[in-house]
Amino acid sequence: MKRSREQAASELFAALYPRLAGWCRRLVDDDETAHEIASEAFTRLWSRWTSVTEPRAFLYVTAANLVRDHWRRLDRERRTVRRVGTEAAVRPHTEPSDPSVRMLVQALPERMRVPILLHYYADLPVREVSAVTGRKEGTIKADLHAARELLRAHLRRNLDHSR
């Protein structure tokens, strides 16, 4: 029994790790960090191996949370660097707007951000996103639509300001 569980875990790792790490790489834009996040997601899965019914979804939700934590940490570091730079500078510091999609997704409310990450970045169908989040498919679809509209409006504003 133990051997078959280990074999199943090993097969799952071989099947999903490359794609999960690649997904994380697109989100964090750093190979080492992406592999750390993917590895941590698998570590957390192994610790709950017998109680997780949807391992793939569990991995992506866990990785999405770890990516969010990474983004928050980077944001805190950037603010600290800006603050220190501002205090040292004589001229006032103007914060550039960052219209990157990744930063826009990061700024979405969690109820929209998680479905966007799972559906568009992890390629999970709406049905699986619904199962993972415990929310109805219609709610997920509505949140995806609202998130797309927010992203579209923000990108449009940034485009208009850059002209």
Coordinates of C-alpha atoms in Angstrom, one line a residue:
M1 CA 0.0 0.0 0.0
K2 CA 2.8 2.4 1.0
R3 CA 4.7 1.6 -2.2
S4 CA 1.7 2.3 -4.4
R5 CA 1.1 5.7 -2.7
E6 CA 4.7 6.6 -3.2
Q7 CA 4.5 5.5 -6.8
A8 CA 1.4 7.5 -7.4
A9 CA 3.1 10.6 -5.8
S10 CA 6.1 10.1 -8.0
E11 CA 4.0 9.7 -11.1
L12 CA 2.1 12.9 -10.2
F13 CA 5.3 14.8 -9.7
A14 CA 6.7 13.7 -13.0
A15 CA 3.5 14.6 -14.8
L16 CA 2.7 18.0 -13.2
Y17 CA 6.0 19.5 -11.9
P18 CA 7.3 20.8 -15.2
R19 CA 4.0 22.5 -16.1
L20 CA 3.5 23.9 -12.6
A21 CA 7.1 25.3 -12.5
G22 CA 6.5 26.8 -16.0
W23 CA 3.3 28.4 -14.9
C24 CA 5.0 29.8 -11.8
R25 CA 7.9 31.0 -14.0
R26 CA 5.5 33.1 -16.1
L27 CA 4.1 34.7 -13.0
V28 CA 7.2 35.5 -11.1
D29 CA 9.6 36.0 -14.0
D30 CA 12.5 34.1 -12.3
D31 CA 13.5 30.5 -12.7
E32 CA 14.8 29.9 -9.2
T33 CA 11.8 31.4 -7.5
A34 CA 9.4 29.5 -9.8
H35 CA 11.1 26.2 -8.9
E36 CA 11.0 27.1 -5.2
I37 CA 7.3 27.8 -5.4
A38 CA 6.5 24.7 -7.4
S39 CA 8.6 22.6 -5.0
E40 CA 6.9 24.1 -1.9
A41 CA 3.5 23.4 -3.5
F42 CA 4.4 19.8 -3.9
T43 CA 5.8 19.6 -0.3
R44 CA 2.5 20.9 1.0
L45 CA 0.6 18.4 -1.1
W46 CA 2.8 15.5 0.2
S47 CA 2.0 16.6 3.8
R48 CA -1.7 16.3 3.0
W49 CA -1.4 13.5 0.5
T50 CA -4.1 11.2 1.9
S51 CA -6.7 14.0 2.4
V52 CA -6.4 15.8 -0.9
T53 CA -9.0 14.7 -3.5
E54 CA -7.9 17.0 -6.3
P55 CA -4.1 17.0 -6.3
R56 CA -3.7 19.1 -9.5
A57 CA -6.1 21.8 -8.3
F58 CA -4.5 21.8 -4.8
L59 CA -1.1 22.3 -6.4
Y60 CA -2.2 25.3 -8.5
V61 CA -4.2 27.0 -5.6
T62 CA -1.2 26.5 -3.3
A63 CA 1.2 27.8 -5.9
A64 CA -1.1 30.8 -6.6
N65 CA -1.1 31.6 -2.9
L66 CA 2.7 31.4 -2.8
V67 CA 3.0 33.6 -5.9
R68 CA 0.8 36.1 -4.3
D69 CA 3.0 36.1 -1.2
H70 CA 6.0 36.5 -3.4
W71 CA 4.4 39.5 -5.2
R72 CA 3.6 41.1 -1.8
R73 CA 7.1 40.6 -0.6
L74 CA 8.5 42.2 -3.8
D75 CA 6.1 45.1 -3.4
R76 CA 7.2 45.7 0.2
E77 CA 10.8 45.6 -0.9
R78 CA 10.1 48.0 -3.8
R79 CA 8.3 50.4 -1.4
T80 CA 11.2 50.3 1.0
V81 CA 13.7 51.0 -1.7
R82 CA 11.6 53.8 -3.0
R83 CA 11.2 55.3 0.5
V84 CA 14.9 55.1 1.2
G85 CA 15.6 56.6 -2.3
T86 CA 13.1 59.3 -1.8
E87 CA 14.5 60.3 1.6
A88 CA 17.9 60.5 0.1
A89 CA 16.8 62.5 -3.0
V90 CA 16.4 66.2 -3.1
R91 CA 13.8 66.2 -5.8
P92 CA 10.4 64.6 -5.2
H93 CA 10.0 61.0 -6.4
T94 CA 7.2 60.3 -8.8
E95 CA 6.1 56.7 -8.9
P96 CA 5.8 55.3 -12.4
S97 CA 2.7 53.4 -13.2
D98 CA 3.3 49.8 -14.1
P99 CA 0.7 48.6 -16.7
S100 CA 2.0 45.1 -16.8
V101 CA -0.7 42.5 -16.8
R102 CA 1.0 40.6 -14.0
M103 CA 0.8 43.7 -11.7
L104 CA -2.8 44.3 -12.7
V105 CA -3.8 40.8 -11.9
Q106 CA -1.9 41.1 -8.6
A107 CA -4.0 44.1 -7.8
L108 CA -7.3 42.4 -8.4
P109 CA -9.5 41.5 -5.4
E110 CA -8.8 38.0 -4.3
R111 CA -12.2 36.7 -5.3
M112 CA -11.3 37.7 -8.9
R113 CA -7.6 37.1 -8.9
V114 CA -7.7 33.4 -7.9
P115 CA -10.1 32.4 -10.7
I116 CA -8.0 34.4 -13.2
L117 CA -4.8 32.6 -12.1
L118 CA -6.4 29.2 -12.1
H119 CA -8.4 29.5 -15.3
Y120 CA -6.1 31.5 -17.5
Y121 CA -2.6 30.8 -16.1
A122 CA -3.1 27.2 -14.9
D123 CA -5.6 26.3 -17.7
L124 CA -8.1 24.8 -15.3
P125 CA -11.6 24.6 -16.7
V126 CA -14.3 26.7 -15.0
R127 CA -15.7 23.5 -13.5
E128 CA -12.4 22.7 -11.7
V129 CA -12.0 26.3 -10.6
S130 CA -15.5 26.1 -9.1
A131 CA -14.7 22.8 -7.3
V132 CA -11.4 24.1 -5.9
T133 CA -12.8 27.4 -4.7
G134 CA -16.1 25.9 -3.5
R135 CA -18.0 28.5 -5.4
K136 CA -20.7 28.0 -8.1
E137 CA -19.7 27.9 -11.7
G138 CA -21.9 30.8 -12.5
T139 CA -20.1 32.8 -9.8
I140 CA -16.7 31.9 -11.2
K141 CA -17.9 32.9 -14.7
A142 CA -19.2 36.2 -13.4
D143 CA -15.9 36.9 -11.5
L144 CA -13.9 36.0 -14.6
H145 CA -16.0 38.5 -16.6
A146 CA -15.7 41.2 -14.0
A147 CA -11.9 40.7 -13.7
R148 CA -11.5 40.9 -17.5
E149 CA -13.5 44.1 -17.6
L150 CA -11.4 45.6 -14.8
L151 CA -8.2 44.6 -16.6
R152 CA -9.4 45.9 -19.9
A153 CA -10.4 49.3 -18.5
H154 CA -7.1 49.7 -16.7
L155 CA -5.1 48.7 -19.7
R156 CA -7.1 51.1 -21.8
R157 CA -6.5 54.0 -19.3
N158 CA -2.8 53.3 -19.4
L159 CA -2.7 53.2 -23.2
D160 CA -4.6 56.5 -23.3
H161 CA -2.1 58.1 -20.8
S162 CA 0.9 56.9 -22.7
R163 CA -0.1 58.7 -26.0

